[in-house]
């Protein structure tokens, strides 16, 4: 059959269709729509021969995986375009395990300066103690990272947008230079989710998620994932198994459930956050709004070129000092004061950038981070108005 006779390739189904159906086959479980929650340690084999060859079996021991963990790994592989995914009990463990897998004493590791603060603590603490030299780079460095590469640079770690300050990196340029120098590239992709950015399509080897955030989506579960290329997956999985860490089936079930609605939730998070960001930008008591989808944002063009959407987390600088920010935050009723994000409910926290050495933020006002939840925008705006009124009485 000549290529002209072949049927045209089937267009890939849209994101919500893929989330609704996923790679899981209900007929593999008697037609039940969702995968079973398997609690298990021991897996029984039918013969000593099968026992001897257990590493080739799909399941051999609870620690290495169950039908429940496999259902989530498969779903994430489909979304990320990865060869393999590992699951870990927090987003932070999904940062630390790949770094441990690919770094040894004497190696050099380049980490973006606007990285999630606990990632920096792991790098400055554990990695440094193990004899790894950690160096932070400017999120706007692009291909210029070639100038920081050393023969012993084994990992370049990216995060975009940057935590709290939302810088957008030129991911392809950084990864190409890292690969030319022989390093593995890892990216924390939590903010965008695989629906708005697919790191592996831009040269990243390992894509990291705090599934705690949008995939879980309801502030009731903690989990992380690392999705890898074929070339990096073996070493990643092997390290996970050497350290002996996996996730609990009931938690996996919550994330599988959350994934089903992640697309439509993100549509709402995106629209509400952008509406509030635009409104904040128009106010005299707001010095700056840090949201990549705003045309005024310095890295807006980089965001447009690489990302297909924006989620519900952004920051703004209230005019004045930290005391005004505290008055603002204390007056809020719908926005809770608390960490994490990606759930159904709105949150606000003051931002501390004191760990930064390069990406020091806009340098005006008092920075506040908003996680915009699924509530009505009008109600959220009214709540923020209360905050401004409280700050403006000072
Ligand atoms: C929250 C977060 C993590 C860590 O996730 P946990 O599940 O809370 O450990 C990692 N990276 C980023 C960018 C995050 O926002």
mmCIF file of C-alpha atoms and ligand atoms in Angstrom:
data_model
loop_
_atom_site.group_PDB
_atom_site.id
_atom_site.type_symbol
_atom_site.label_atom_id
_atom_site.label_comp_id
_atom_site.label_asym_id
_atom_site.label_seq_id
_atom_site.Cartn_x
_atom_site.Cartn_y
_atom_site.Cartn_z
ATOM 1 C CA UNK A 1 0.000 0.000 0.000
ATOM 2 C CA UNK A 2 1.472 3.356 -0.999
ATOM 3 C CA UNK A 3 1.453 6.232 1.438
ATOM 4 C CA UNK A 4 -1.282 7.904 -0.663
ATOM 5 C CA UNK A 5 -3.597 5.007 0.187
ATOM 6 C CA UNK A 6 -3.051 5.327 3.965
ATOM 7 C CA UNK A 7 -5.900 6.866 5.932
ATOM 8 C CA UNK A 8 -5.087 10.391 7.145
ATOM 9 C CA UNK A 9 -3.671 10.306 10.699
ATOM 10 C CA UNK A 10 -6.413 10.629 13.298
ATOM 11 C CA UNK A 11 -6.144 14.055 14.908
ATOM 12 C CA UNK A 12 -5.163 13.716 18.557
ATOM 13 C CA UNK A 13 -8.182 14.072 20.808
ATOM 14 C CA UNK A 14 -8.475 17.357 22.726
ATOM 15 C CA UNK A 15 -7.202 17.671 26.306
ATOM 16 C CA UNK A 16 -10.572 17.301 28.045
ATOM 17 C CA UNK A 17 -11.435 14.238 25.964
ATOM 18 C CA UNK A 18 -8.097 12.680 26.854
ATOM 19 C CA UNK A 19 -8.555 13.490 30.538
ATOM 20 C CA UNK A 20 -12.071 12.011 30.503
ATOM 21 C CA UNK A 21 -11.041 8.781 28.787
ATOM 22 C CA UNK A 22 -7.306 8.459 29.453
ATOM 23 C CA UNK A 23 -5.298 5.392 28.524
ATOM 24 C CA UNK A 24 -7.004 3.204 31.189
ATOM 25 C CA UNK A 25 -9.189 0.458 29.657
ATOM 26 C CA UNK A 26 -12.361 -0.211 31.716
ATOM 27 C CA UNK A 27 -12.690 -3.638 30.078
ATOM 28 C CA UNK A 28 -9.472 -4.651 31.845
ATOM 29 C CA UNK A 29 -11.522 -4.392 35.086
ATOM 30 C CA UNK A 30 -14.871 -5.940 34.146
ATOM 31 C CA UNK A 31 -16.082 -2.677 32.590
ATOM 32 C CA UNK A 32 -15.831 -0.511 35.710
ATOM 33 C CA UNK A 33 -15.158 3.050 34.583
ATOM 34 C CA UNK A 34 -12.378 3.740 37.108
ATOM 35 C CA UNK A 35 -9.295 1.713 38.044
ATOM 36 C CA UNK A 36 -9.396 -0.348 41.262
ATOM 37 C CA UNK A 37 -7.703 0.862 44.450
ATOM 38 C CA UNK A 38 -5.229 -1.944 45.087
ATOM 39 C CA UNK A 39 -3.761 -2.237 48.581
ATOM 40 C CA UNK A 40 -0.869 -4.626 48.424
ATOM 41 C CA UNK A 41 2.668 -5.559 49.337
ATOM 42 C CA UNK A 42 3.121 -9.232 48.328
ATOM 43 C CA UNK A 43 2.522 -10.368 44.757
ATOM 44 C CA UNK A 44 2.188 -14.154 44.326
ATOM 45 C CA UNK A 45 3.843 -16.005 41.449
ATOM 46 C CA UNK A 46 2.623 -19.238 39.887
ATOM 47 C CA UNK A 47 6.003 -21.035 39.735
ATOM 48 C CA UNK A 48 9.638 -20.739 40.825
ATOM 49 C CA UNK A 49 10.430 -19.909 37.206
ATOM 50 C CA UNK A 50 7.987 -16.997 37.257
ATOM 51 C CA UNK A 51 9.389 -15.948 40.636
ATOM 52 C CA UNK A 52 12.917 -15.962 39.223
ATOM 53 C CA UNK A 53 11.844 -13.761 36.291
ATOM 54 C CA UNK A 54 9.765 -11.395 38.444
ATOM 55 C CA UNK A 55 11.604 -8.238 37.373
ATOM 56 C CA UNK A 56 10.083 -8.772 33.907
ATOM 57 C CA UNK A 57 6.540 -9.016 35.305
ATOM 58 C CA UNK A 58 4.290 -5.924 35.215
ATOM 59 C CA UNK A 59 3.884 -6.184 39.005
ATOM 60 C CA UNK A 60 6.290 -7.931 41.362
ATOM 61 C CA UNK A 61 6.055 -6.173 44.739
ATOM 62 C CA UNK A 62 3.916 -3.399 46.217
ATOM 63 C CA UNK A 63 6.809 -0.954 46.418
ATOM 64 C CA UNK A 64 7.492 -1.076 42.680
ATOM 65 C CA UNK A 65 3.865 -0.462 41.728
ATOM 66 C CA UNK A 66 0.261 -1.662 41.602
ATOM 67 C CA UNK A 67 -2.529 -1.461 39.004
ATOM 68 C CA UNK A 68 -3.546 1.778 40.764
ATOM 69 C CA UNK A 69 -0.147 3.500 40.534
ATOM 70 C CA UNK A 70 0.227 2.235 36.955
ATOM 71 C CA UNK A 71 -3.094 3.848 35.969
ATOM 72 C CA UNK A 72 -1.819 7.251 37.125
ATOM 73 C CA UNK A 73 1.658 6.751 35.623
ATOM 74 C CA UNK A 74 0.039 5.846 32.283
ATOM 75 C CA UNK A 75 -2.257 8.882 32.424
ATOM 76 C CA UNK A 76 0.693 11.216 33.104
ATOM 77 C CA UNK A 77 2.827 9.592 30.374
ATOM 78 C CA UNK A 78 0.049 10.280 27.896
ATOM 79 C CA UNK A 79 -0.236 13.938 28.965
ATOM 80 C CA UNK A 80 3.524 14.597 29.130
ATOM 81 C CA UNK A 81 4.553 12.509 26.107
ATOM 82 C CA UNK A 82 7.031 10.705 28.377
ATOM 83 C CA UNK A 83 8.470 7.169 28.260
ATOM 84 C CA UNK A 84 7.986 6.593 31.988
ATOM 85 C CA UNK A 85 6.718 8.317 35.109
ATOM 86 C CA UNK A 86 7.452 7.752 38.797
ATOM 87 C CA UNK A 87 5.163 8.822 41.637
ATOM 88 C CA UNK A 88 6.424 10.230 44.934
ATOM 89 C CA UNK A 89 4.708 11.261 48.177
ATOM 90 C CA UNK A 90 5.132 15.020 47.646
ATOM 91 C CA UNK A 91 6.055 17.503 44.967
ATOM 92 C CA UNK A 92 9.251 18.220 46.879
ATOM 93 C CA UNK A 93 10.245 14.524 46.745
ATOM 94 C CA UNK A 94 9.664 14.745 42.974
ATOM 95 C CA UNK A 95 12.371 17.434 42.970
ATOM 96 C CA UNK A 96 14.866 15.748 45.313
ATOM 97 C CA UNK A 97 14.771 12.189 43.907
ATOM 98 C CA UNK A 98 15.734 13.078 40.305
ATOM 99 C CA UNK A 99 18.485 15.387 41.583
ATOM 100 C CA UNK A 100 19.849 12.515 43.705
ATOM 101 C CA UNK A 101 19.558 10.182 40.708
ATOM 102 C CA UNK A 102 21.684 12.279 38.363
ATOM 103 C CA UNK A 103 24.237 13.995 40.658
ATOM 104 C CA UNK A 104 27.337 12.630 42.418
ATOM 105 C CA UNK A 105 30.114 14.096 44.572
ATOM 106 C CA UNK A 106 32.273 16.453 42.500
ATOM 107 C CA UNK A 107 29.468 17.310 40.043
ATOM 108 C CA UNK A 108 28.201 20.813 39.320
ATOM 109 C CA UNK A 109 24.475 21.625 39.183
ATOM 110 C CA UNK A 110 22.935 24.765 37.659
ATOM 111 C CA UNK A 111 19.640 25.835 39.255
ATOM 112 C CA UNK A 112 17.426 28.762 38.235
ATOM 113 C CA UNK A 113 17.496 31.506 40.888
ATOM 114 C CA UNK A 114 13.675 31.867 40.931
ATOM 115 C CA UNK A 115 13.300 28.233 41.993
ATOM 116 C CA UNK A 116 10.724 27.030 44.569
ATOM 117 C CA UNK A 117 12.308 27.855 47.953
ATOM 118 C CA UNK A 118 12.270 24.271 49.379
ATOM 119 C CA UNK A 119 14.101 23.127 46.205
ATOM 120 C CA UNK A 120 16.801 25.679 46.993
ATOM 121 C CA UNK A 121 16.973 24.377 50.588
ATOM 122 C CA UNK A 122 17.505 20.824 49.294
ATOM 123 C CA UNK A 123 20.250 22.045 46.929
ATOM 124 C CA UNK A 124 22.008 24.187 49.541
ATOM 125 C CA UNK A 125 21.554 21.516 52.218
ATOM 126 C CA UNK A 126 21.642 17.889 51.078
ATOM 127 C CA UNK A 127 23.262 18.336 47.649
ATOM 128 C CA UNK A 128 25.991 20.594 49.024
ATOM 129 C CA UNK A 129 26.625 18.173 51.931
ATOM 130 C CA UNK A 130 27.025 15.339 49.405
ATOM 131 C CA UNK A 131 29.737 17.288 47.569
ATOM 132 C CA UNK A 132 27.736 18.731 44.670
ATOM 133 C CA UNK A 133 28.579 22.331 43.676
ATOM 134 C CA UNK A 134 25.310 24.254 43.226
ATOM 135 C CA UNK A 135 25.213 27.484 41.233
ATOM 136 C CA UNK A 136 22.146 29.667 40.623
ATOM 137 C CA UNK A 137 21.476 31.319 37.268
ATOM 138 C CA UNK A 138 19.340 34.187 35.985
ATOM 139 C CA UNK A 139 15.937 32.964 34.704
ATOM 140 C CA UNK A 140 16.399 35.256 31.674
ATOM 141 C CA UNK A 141 19.754 33.676 30.735
ATOM 142 C CA UNK A 142 18.516 31.746 27.647
ATOM 143 C CA UNK A 143 21.327 30.301 25.524
ATOM 144 C CA UNK A 144 23.782 32.308 27.631
ATOM 145 C CA UNK A 145 23.778 29.391 30.058
ATOM 146 C CA UNK A 146 26.447 27.875 27.790
ATOM 147 C CA UNK A 147 28.868 30.288 29.513
ATOM 148 C CA UNK A 148 28.152 28.689 32.929
ATOM 149 C CA UNK A 149 28.557 25.084 31.792
ATOM 150 C CA UNK A 150 31.600 23.235 33.157
ATOM 151 C CA UNK A 151 32.903 19.783 32.213
ATOM 152 C CA UNK A 152 31.417 18.486 35.499
ATOM 153 C CA UNK A 153 27.977 20.123 35.028
ATOM 154 C CA UNK A 154 25.626 17.135 35.120
ATOM 155 C CA UNK A 155 22.210 18.733 35.738
ATOM 156 C CA UNK A 156 20.542 21.980 34.661
ATOM 157 C CA UNK A 157 17.365 22.555 36.697
ATOM 158 C CA UNK A 158 14.624 24.811 35.309
ATOM 159 C CA UNK A 159 11.378 26.152 36.687
ATOM 160 C CA UNK A 160 9.001 28.351 34.682
ATOM 161 C CA UNK A 161 7.293 30.489 35.558
ATOM 162 C CA UNK A 162 9.646 31.220 38.445
ATOM 163 C CA UNK A 163 8.154 30.675 41.904
ATOM 164 C CA UNK A 164 6.428 33.845 43.163
ATOM 165 C CA UNK A 165 8.028 36.184 40.582
ATOM 166 C CA UNK A 166 6.806 34.322 37.447
ATOM 167 C CA UNK A 167 9.776 34.849 35.101
ATOM 168 C CA UNK A 168 9.423 32.791 31.905
ATOM 169 C CA UNK A 169 12.531 31.017 30.653
ATOM 170 C CA UNK A 170 13.491 30.259 27.062
ATOM 171 C CA UNK A 171 13.286 26.526 27.738
ATOM 172 C CA UNK A 172 14.562 25.289 24.368
ATOM 173 C CA UNK A 173 17.599 27.595 24.391
ATOM 174 C CA UNK A 174 18.595 26.545 27.922
ATOM 175 C CA UNK A 175 18.081 22.820 27.216
ATOM 176 C CA UNK A 176 20.015 22.895 23.936
ATOM 177 C CA UNK A 177 23.015 24.519 25.648
ATOM 178 C CA UNK A 178 22.758 22.102 28.590
ATOM 179 C CA UNK A 179 22.686 19.091 26.284
ATOM 180 C CA UNK A 180 25.592 20.425 24.232
ATOM 181 C CA UNK A 181 27.552 20.446 27.508
ATOM 182 C CA UNK A 182 26.471 16.903 28.385
ATOM 183 C CA UNK A 183 24.002 17.745 31.191
ATOM 184 C CA UNK A 184 20.569 16.304 31.919
ATOM 185 C CA UNK A 185 17.720 18.863 32.069
ATOM 186 C CA UNK A 186 14.928 18.845 34.671
ATOM 187 C CA UNK A 187 12.008 21.252 34.881
ATOM 188 C CA UNK A 188 9.477 21.922 37.610
ATOM 189 C CA UNK A 189 6.313 22.273 35.487
ATOM 190 C CA UNK A 190 3.798 22.517 38.340
ATOM 191 C CA UNK A 191 2.330 25.930 37.464
ATOM 192 C CA UNK A 192 1.390 25.156 33.854
ATOM 193 C CA UNK A 193 0.389 21.476 34.241
ATOM 194 C CA UNK A 194 0.967 19.338 31.116
ATOM 195 C CA UNK A 195 -2.146 20.958 29.617
ATOM 196 C CA UNK A 196 -0.459 24.366 29.225
ATOM 197 C CA UNK A 197 3.177 23.300 28.745
ATOM 198 C CA UNK A 198 4.886 20.058 27.738
ATOM 199 C CA UNK A 199 8.536 20.274 28.781
ATOM 200 C CA UNK A 200 9.652 17.182 26.846
ATOM 201 C CA UNK A 201 8.585 18.864 23.579
ATOM 202 C CA UNK A 202 11.027 21.707 24.401
ATOM 203 C CA UNK A 203 14.128 19.633 25.167
ATOM 204 C CA UNK A 204 13.563 18.861 28.864
ATOM 205 C CA UNK A 205 14.539 15.308 29.933
ATOM 206 C CA UNK A 206 12.565 15.115 33.207
ATOM 207 C CA UNK A 207 9.303 16.963 33.842
ATOM 208 C CA UNK A 208 8.420 17.430 37.510
ATOM 209 C CA UNK A 209 4.982 18.057 39.046
ATOM 210 C CA UNK A 210 3.556 18.716 42.450
ATOM 211 C CA UNK A 211 0.375 16.684 41.819
ATOM 212 C CA UNK A 212 -0.698 18.223 45.148
ATOM 213 C CA UNK A 213 -1.664 21.303 43.121
ATOM 214 C CA UNK A 214 -4.021 21.223 40.073
ATOM 215 C CA UNK A 215 -4.051 17.456 39.408
ATOM 216 C CA UNK A 216 -5.270 16.777 42.984
ATOM 217 C CA UNK A 217 -7.204 20.010 42.827
ATOM 218 C CA UNK A 218 -9.061 19.845 46.149
ATOM 219 C CA UNK A 219 -6.429 20.568 48.855
ATOM 220 C CA UNK A 220 -6.800 17.042 50.237
ATOM 221 C CA UNK A 221 -3.798 15.073 48.934
ATOM 222 C CA UNK A 222 -0.029 15.392 48.544
ATOM 223 C CA UNK A 223 1.881 13.743 45.705
ATOM 224 C CA UNK A 224 4.559 14.388 43.117
ATOM 225 C CA UNK A 225 5.544 12.934 39.767
ATOM 226 C CA UNK A 226 8.569 12.842 37.497
ATOM 227 C CA UNK A 227 7.968 12.052 33.820
ATOM 228 C CA UNK A 228 11.073 11.074 31.866
ATOM 229 C CA UNK A 229 12.434 10.491 28.386
ATOM 230 C CA UNK A 230 13.383 6.928 27.400
ATOM 231 C CA UNK A 231 17.079 7.769 27.910
ATOM 232 C CA UNK A 232 16.636 8.998 31.503
ATOM 233 C CA UNK A 233 13.772 6.844 32.800
ATOM 234 C CA UNK A 234 15.804 3.747 33.770
ATOM 235 C CA UNK A 235 18.153 5.597 36.107
ATOM 236 C CA UNK A 236 15.278 7.563 37.623
ATOM 237 C CA UNK A 237 13.167 4.461 38.362
ATOM 238 C CA UNK A 238 16.199 2.587 39.662
ATOM 239 C CA UNK A 239 17.004 5.396 42.121
ATOM 240 C CA UNK A 240 13.382 5.509 43.300
ATOM 241 C CA UNK A 241 13.551 1.771 44.006
ATOM 242 C CA UNK A 242 16.965 2.001 45.719
ATOM 243 C CA UNK A 243 15.639 4.703 48.042
ATOM 244 C CA UNK A 244 12.415 2.751 48.510
ATOM 245 C CA UNK A 245 9.689 5.333 48.134
ATOM 246 C CA UNK A 246 6.325 5.099 46.400
ATOM 247 C CA UNK A 247 2.776 6.331 47.051
ATOM 248 C CA UNK A 248 -0.372 5.040 48.736
ATOM 249 C CA UNK A 249 -3.263 3.746 46.593
ATOM 250 C CA UNK A 250 -5.990 5.881 48.186
ATOM 251 C CA UNK A 251 -3.925 8.993 47.474
ATOM 252 C CA UNK A 252 -3.408 7.902 43.862
ATOM 253 C CA UNK A 253 -7.146 7.447 43.533
ATOM 254 C CA UNK A 254 -7.733 11.061 44.614
ATOM 255 C CA UNK A 255 -5.282 12.322 41.984
ATOM 256 C CA UNK A 256 -6.829 10.115 39.259
ATOM 257 C CA UNK A 257 -10.220 11.542 40.204
ATOM 258 C CA UNK A 258 -8.868 15.095 40.206
ATOM 259 C CA UNK A 259 -7.329 14.677 36.743
ATOM 260 C CA UNK A 260 -10.757 14.023 35.200
ATOM 261 C CA UNK A 261 -11.839 17.607 35.859
ATOM 262 C CA UNK A 262 -8.447 19.331 35.693
ATOM 263 C CA UNK A 263 -9.064 20.759 32.212
ATOM 264 C CA UNK A 264 -12.355 22.448 33.023
ATOM 265 C CA UNK A 265 -11.109 23.599 36.415
ATOM 266 C CA UNK A 266 -8.060 25.178 34.770
ATOM 267 C CA UNK A 267 -10.279 27.025 32.289
ATOM 268 C CA UNK A 268 -12.028 28.634 35.241
ATOM 269 C CA UNK A 269 -8.822 29.267 37.255
ATOM 270 C CA UNK A 270 -7.272 30.873 34.164
ATOM 271 C CA UNK A 271 -10.213 33.147 33.326
ATOM 272 C CA UNK A 272 -10.814 34.275 36.928
ATOM 273 C CA UNK A 273 -7.124 34.920 37.661
ATOM 274 C CA UNK A 274 -6.696 36.958 34.485
ATOM 275 C CA UNK A 275 -9.838 38.989 35.215
ATOM 276 C CA UNK A 276 -8.544 39.786 38.717
ATOM 277 C CA UNK A 277 -5.023 40.512 37.433
ATOM 278 C CA UNK A 278 -6.390 43.030 34.917
ATOM 279 C CA UNK A 279 -8.546 44.658 37.573
ATOM 280 C CA UNK A 280 -5.614 44.865 40.004
ATOM 281 C CA UNK A 281 -3.441 46.412 37.296
ATOM 282 C CA UNK A 282 -5.932 49.280 36.936
ATOM 283 C CA UNK A 283 -5.748 50.235 40.640
ATOM 284 C CA UNK A 284 -3.670 53.095 42.064
ATOM 285 C CA UNK A 285 -2.863 51.097 45.242
ATOM 286 C CA UNK A 286 -1.237 48.321 43.164
ATOM 287 C CA UNK A 287 2.343 49.031 42.084
ATOM 288 C CA UNK A 288 2.818 46.004 39.827
ATOM 289 C CA UNK A 289 1.056 42.804 38.741
ATOM 290 C CA UNK A 290 3.202 39.737 37.995
ATOM 291 C CA UNK A 291 1.131 37.565 35.659
ATOM 292 C CA UNK A 292 2.696 36.100 32.478
ATOM 293 C CA UNK A 293 -0.522 36.479 30.441
ATOM 294 C CA UNK A 294 -0.640 40.263 30.961
ATOM 295 C CA UNK A 295 0.850 42.122 27.974
ATOM 296 C CA UNK A 296 2.617 44.436 30.457
ATOM 297 C CA UNK A 297 4.587 41.502 31.930
ATOM 298 C CA UNK A 298 8.250 41.667 30.803
ATOM 299 C CA UNK A 299 8.347 37.978 29.732
ATOM 300 C CA UNK A 300 4.887 38.026 28.154
ATOM 301 C CA UNK A 301 6.196 37.290 24.620
ATOM 302 C CA UNK A 302 8.202 34.293 25.894
ATOM 303 C CA UNK A 303 5.077 32.984 27.637
ATOM 304 C CA UNK A 304 2.951 33.396 24.479
ATOM 305 C CA UNK A 305 5.501 31.600 22.325
ATOM 306 C CA UNK A 306 5.864 28.549 24.576
ATOM 307 C CA UNK A 307 2.756 28.140 26.760
ATOM 308 C CA UNK A 308 -0.824 27.456 25.686
ATOM 309 C CA UNK A 309 -2.438 28.873 28.819
ATOM 310 C CA UNK A 310 -2.015 30.388 32.266
ATOM 311 C CA UNK A 311 -3.168 28.874 35.519
ATOM 312 C CA UNK A 312 -4.641 30.609 38.556
ATOM 313 C CA UNK A 313 -1.540 31.613 40.522
ATOM 314 C CA UNK A 314 0.016 35.078 40.228
ATOM 315 C CA UNK A 315 1.352 37.897 42.375
ATOM 316 C CA UNK A 316 0.986 41.623 42.767
ATOM 317 C CA UNK A 317 2.814 44.379 44.621
ATOM 318 C CA UNK A 318 0.645 46.400 46.963
ATOM 319 C CA UNK A 319 1.919 49.975 47.287
ATOM 320 C CA UNK A 320 3.655 50.539 50.597
ATOM 321 C CA UNK A 321 5.300 48.238 53.100
ATOM 322 C CA UNK A 322 4.823 44.829 54.753
ATOM 323 C CA UNK A 323 2.610 46.363 57.448
ATOM 324 C CA UNK A 324 0.106 47.446 54.772
ATOM 325 C CA UNK A 325 0.289 43.969 53.228
ATOM 326 C CA UNK A 326 -0.487 42.389 56.624
ATOM 327 C CA UNK A 327 -3.524 44.673 57.076
ATOM 328 C CA UNK A 328 -4.691 43.735 53.573
ATOM 329 C CA UNK A 329 -4.269 39.986 54.171
ATOM 330 C CA UNK A 330 -5.842 40.013 57.645
ATOM 331 C CA UNK A 331 -9.010 41.627 56.283
ATOM 332 C CA UNK A 332 -9.618 38.911 53.653
ATOM 333 C CA UNK A 333 -12.412 36.417 54.309
ATOM 334 C CA UNK A 334 -12.755 34.298 51.136
ATOM 335 C CA UNK A 335 -9.015 34.185 50.409
ATOM 336 C CA UNK A 336 -7.551 31.939 53.095
ATOM 337 C CA UNK A 337 -4.067 32.605 54.468
ATOM 338 C CA UNK A 338 -2.151 29.446 53.739
ATOM 339 C CA UNK A 339 0.421 27.683 51.602
ATOM 340 C CA UNK A 340 0.080 25.433 48.596
ATOM 341 C CA UNK A 341 -2.323 26.161 45.735
ATOM 342 C CA UNK A 342 -4.251 24.511 42.888
ATOM 343 C CA UNK A 343 -7.293 23.647 45.015
ATOM 344 C CA UNK A 344 -10.885 24.785 44.609
ATOM 345 C CA UNK A 345 -10.505 27.607 47.157
ATOM 346 C CA UNK A 346 -8.690 30.934 46.931
ATOM 347 C CA UNK A 347 -5.571 31.638 48.991
ATOM 348 C CA UNK A 348 -3.268 34.602 49.639
ATOM 349 C CA UNK A 349 0.199 34.801 51.188
ATOM 350 C CA UNK A 350 2.891 37.465 51.567
ATOM 351 C CA UNK A 351 5.999 36.743 49.451
ATOM 352 C CA UNK A 352 9.512 36.634 50.871
ATOM 353 C CA UNK A 353 12.288 36.884 48.270
ATOM 354 C CA UNK A 354 15.179 37.107 50.754
ATOM 355 C CA UNK A 355 16.756 33.881 49.431
ATOM 356 C CA UNK A 356 17.206 35.314 45.931
ATOM 357 C CA UNK A 357 20.644 36.315 44.683
ATOM 358 C CA UNK A 358 19.751 37.334 41.087
ATOM 359 C CA UNK A 359 15.987 37.358 40.392
ATOM 360 C CA UNK A 360 15.059 39.815 43.146
ATOM 361 C CA UNK A 361 11.567 40.708 41.909
ATOM 362 C CA UNK A 362 10.120 44.067 40.838
ATOM 363 C CA UNK A 363 11.577 45.935 43.840
ATOM 364 C CA UNK A 364 8.404 47.968 44.474
ATOM 365 C CA UNK A 365 5.732 47.660 47.143
ATOM 366 C CA UNK A 366 4.894 44.583 49.207
ATOM 367 C CA UNK A 367 4.458 41.389 47.198
ATOM 368 C CA UNK A 368 1.374 39.221 47.716
ATOM 369 C CA UNK A 369 0.667 35.913 45.963
ATOM 370 C CA UNK A 370 -2.892 34.963 45.034
ATOM 371 C CA UNK A 371 -4.180 31.485 44.262
ATOM 372 C CA UNK A 372 -7.473 32.155 42.505
ATOM 373 C CA UNK A 373 -9.959 29.358 43.167
ATOM 374 C CA UNK A 374 -13.271 28.389 41.633
ATOM 375 C CA UNK A 375 -15.457 30.962 43.444
ATOM 376 C CA UNK A 376 -17.340 33.728 41.595
ATOM 377 C CA UNK A 377 -15.005 36.518 40.444
ATOM 378 C CA UNK A 378 -17.373 39.186 41.782
ATOM 379 C CA UNK A 379 -17.166 37.680 45.284
ATOM 380 C CA UNK A 380 -13.370 37.452 45.113
ATOM 381 C CA UNK A 381 -13.123 41.051 43.923
ATOM 382 C CA UNK A 382 -15.330 42.203 46.793
ATOM 383 C CA UNK A 383 -13.081 40.329 49.235
ATOM 384 C CA UNK A 384 -9.964 41.987 47.790
ATOM 385 C CA UNK A 385 -11.744 45.388 47.997
ATOM 386 C CA UNK A 386 -12.107 44.748 51.740
ATOM 387 C CA UNK A 387 -8.372 44.086 51.917
ATOM 388 C CA UNK A 388 -7.538 47.315 50.079
ATOM 389 C CA UNK A 389 -9.896 49.279 52.317
ATOM 390 C CA UNK A 390 -8.135 47.887 55.421
ATOM 391 C CA UNK A 391 -4.672 48.641 54.010
ATOM 392 C CA UNK A 392 -5.730 52.165 52.989
ATOM 393 C CA UNK A 393 -6.875 53.081 56.536
ATOM 394 C CA UNK A 394 -3.239 52.787 57.721
HETATM 395 C C1 LIG B 1 4.167 23.178 45.857
HETATM 396 C C2 LIG B 1 5.301 23.065 44.941
HETATM 397 C C3 LIG B 1 6.190 22.001 45.030
HETATM 398 C C4 LIG B 1 6.134 20.989 46.150
HETATM 399 O O1 LIG B 1 4.957 20.271 46.205
HETATM 400 P P1 LIG B 1 4.501 19.615 47.593
HETATM 401 O O2 LIG B 1 3.569 18.546 47.150
HETATM 402 O O3 LIG B 1 3.857 20.709 48.371
HETATM 403 O O4 LIG B 1 5.729 19.068 48.243
HETATM 404 C C5 LIG B 1 7.203 21.921 44.109
HETATM 405 N N1 LIG B 1 7.356 22.851 43.161
HETATM 406 C C6 LIG B 1 6.513 23.895 43.041
HETATM 407 C C7 LIG B 1 6.727 24.879 41.961
HETATM 408 C C8 LIG B 1 5.472 24.050 43.930
HETATM 409 O O5 LIG B 1 4.675 25.105 43.846
#
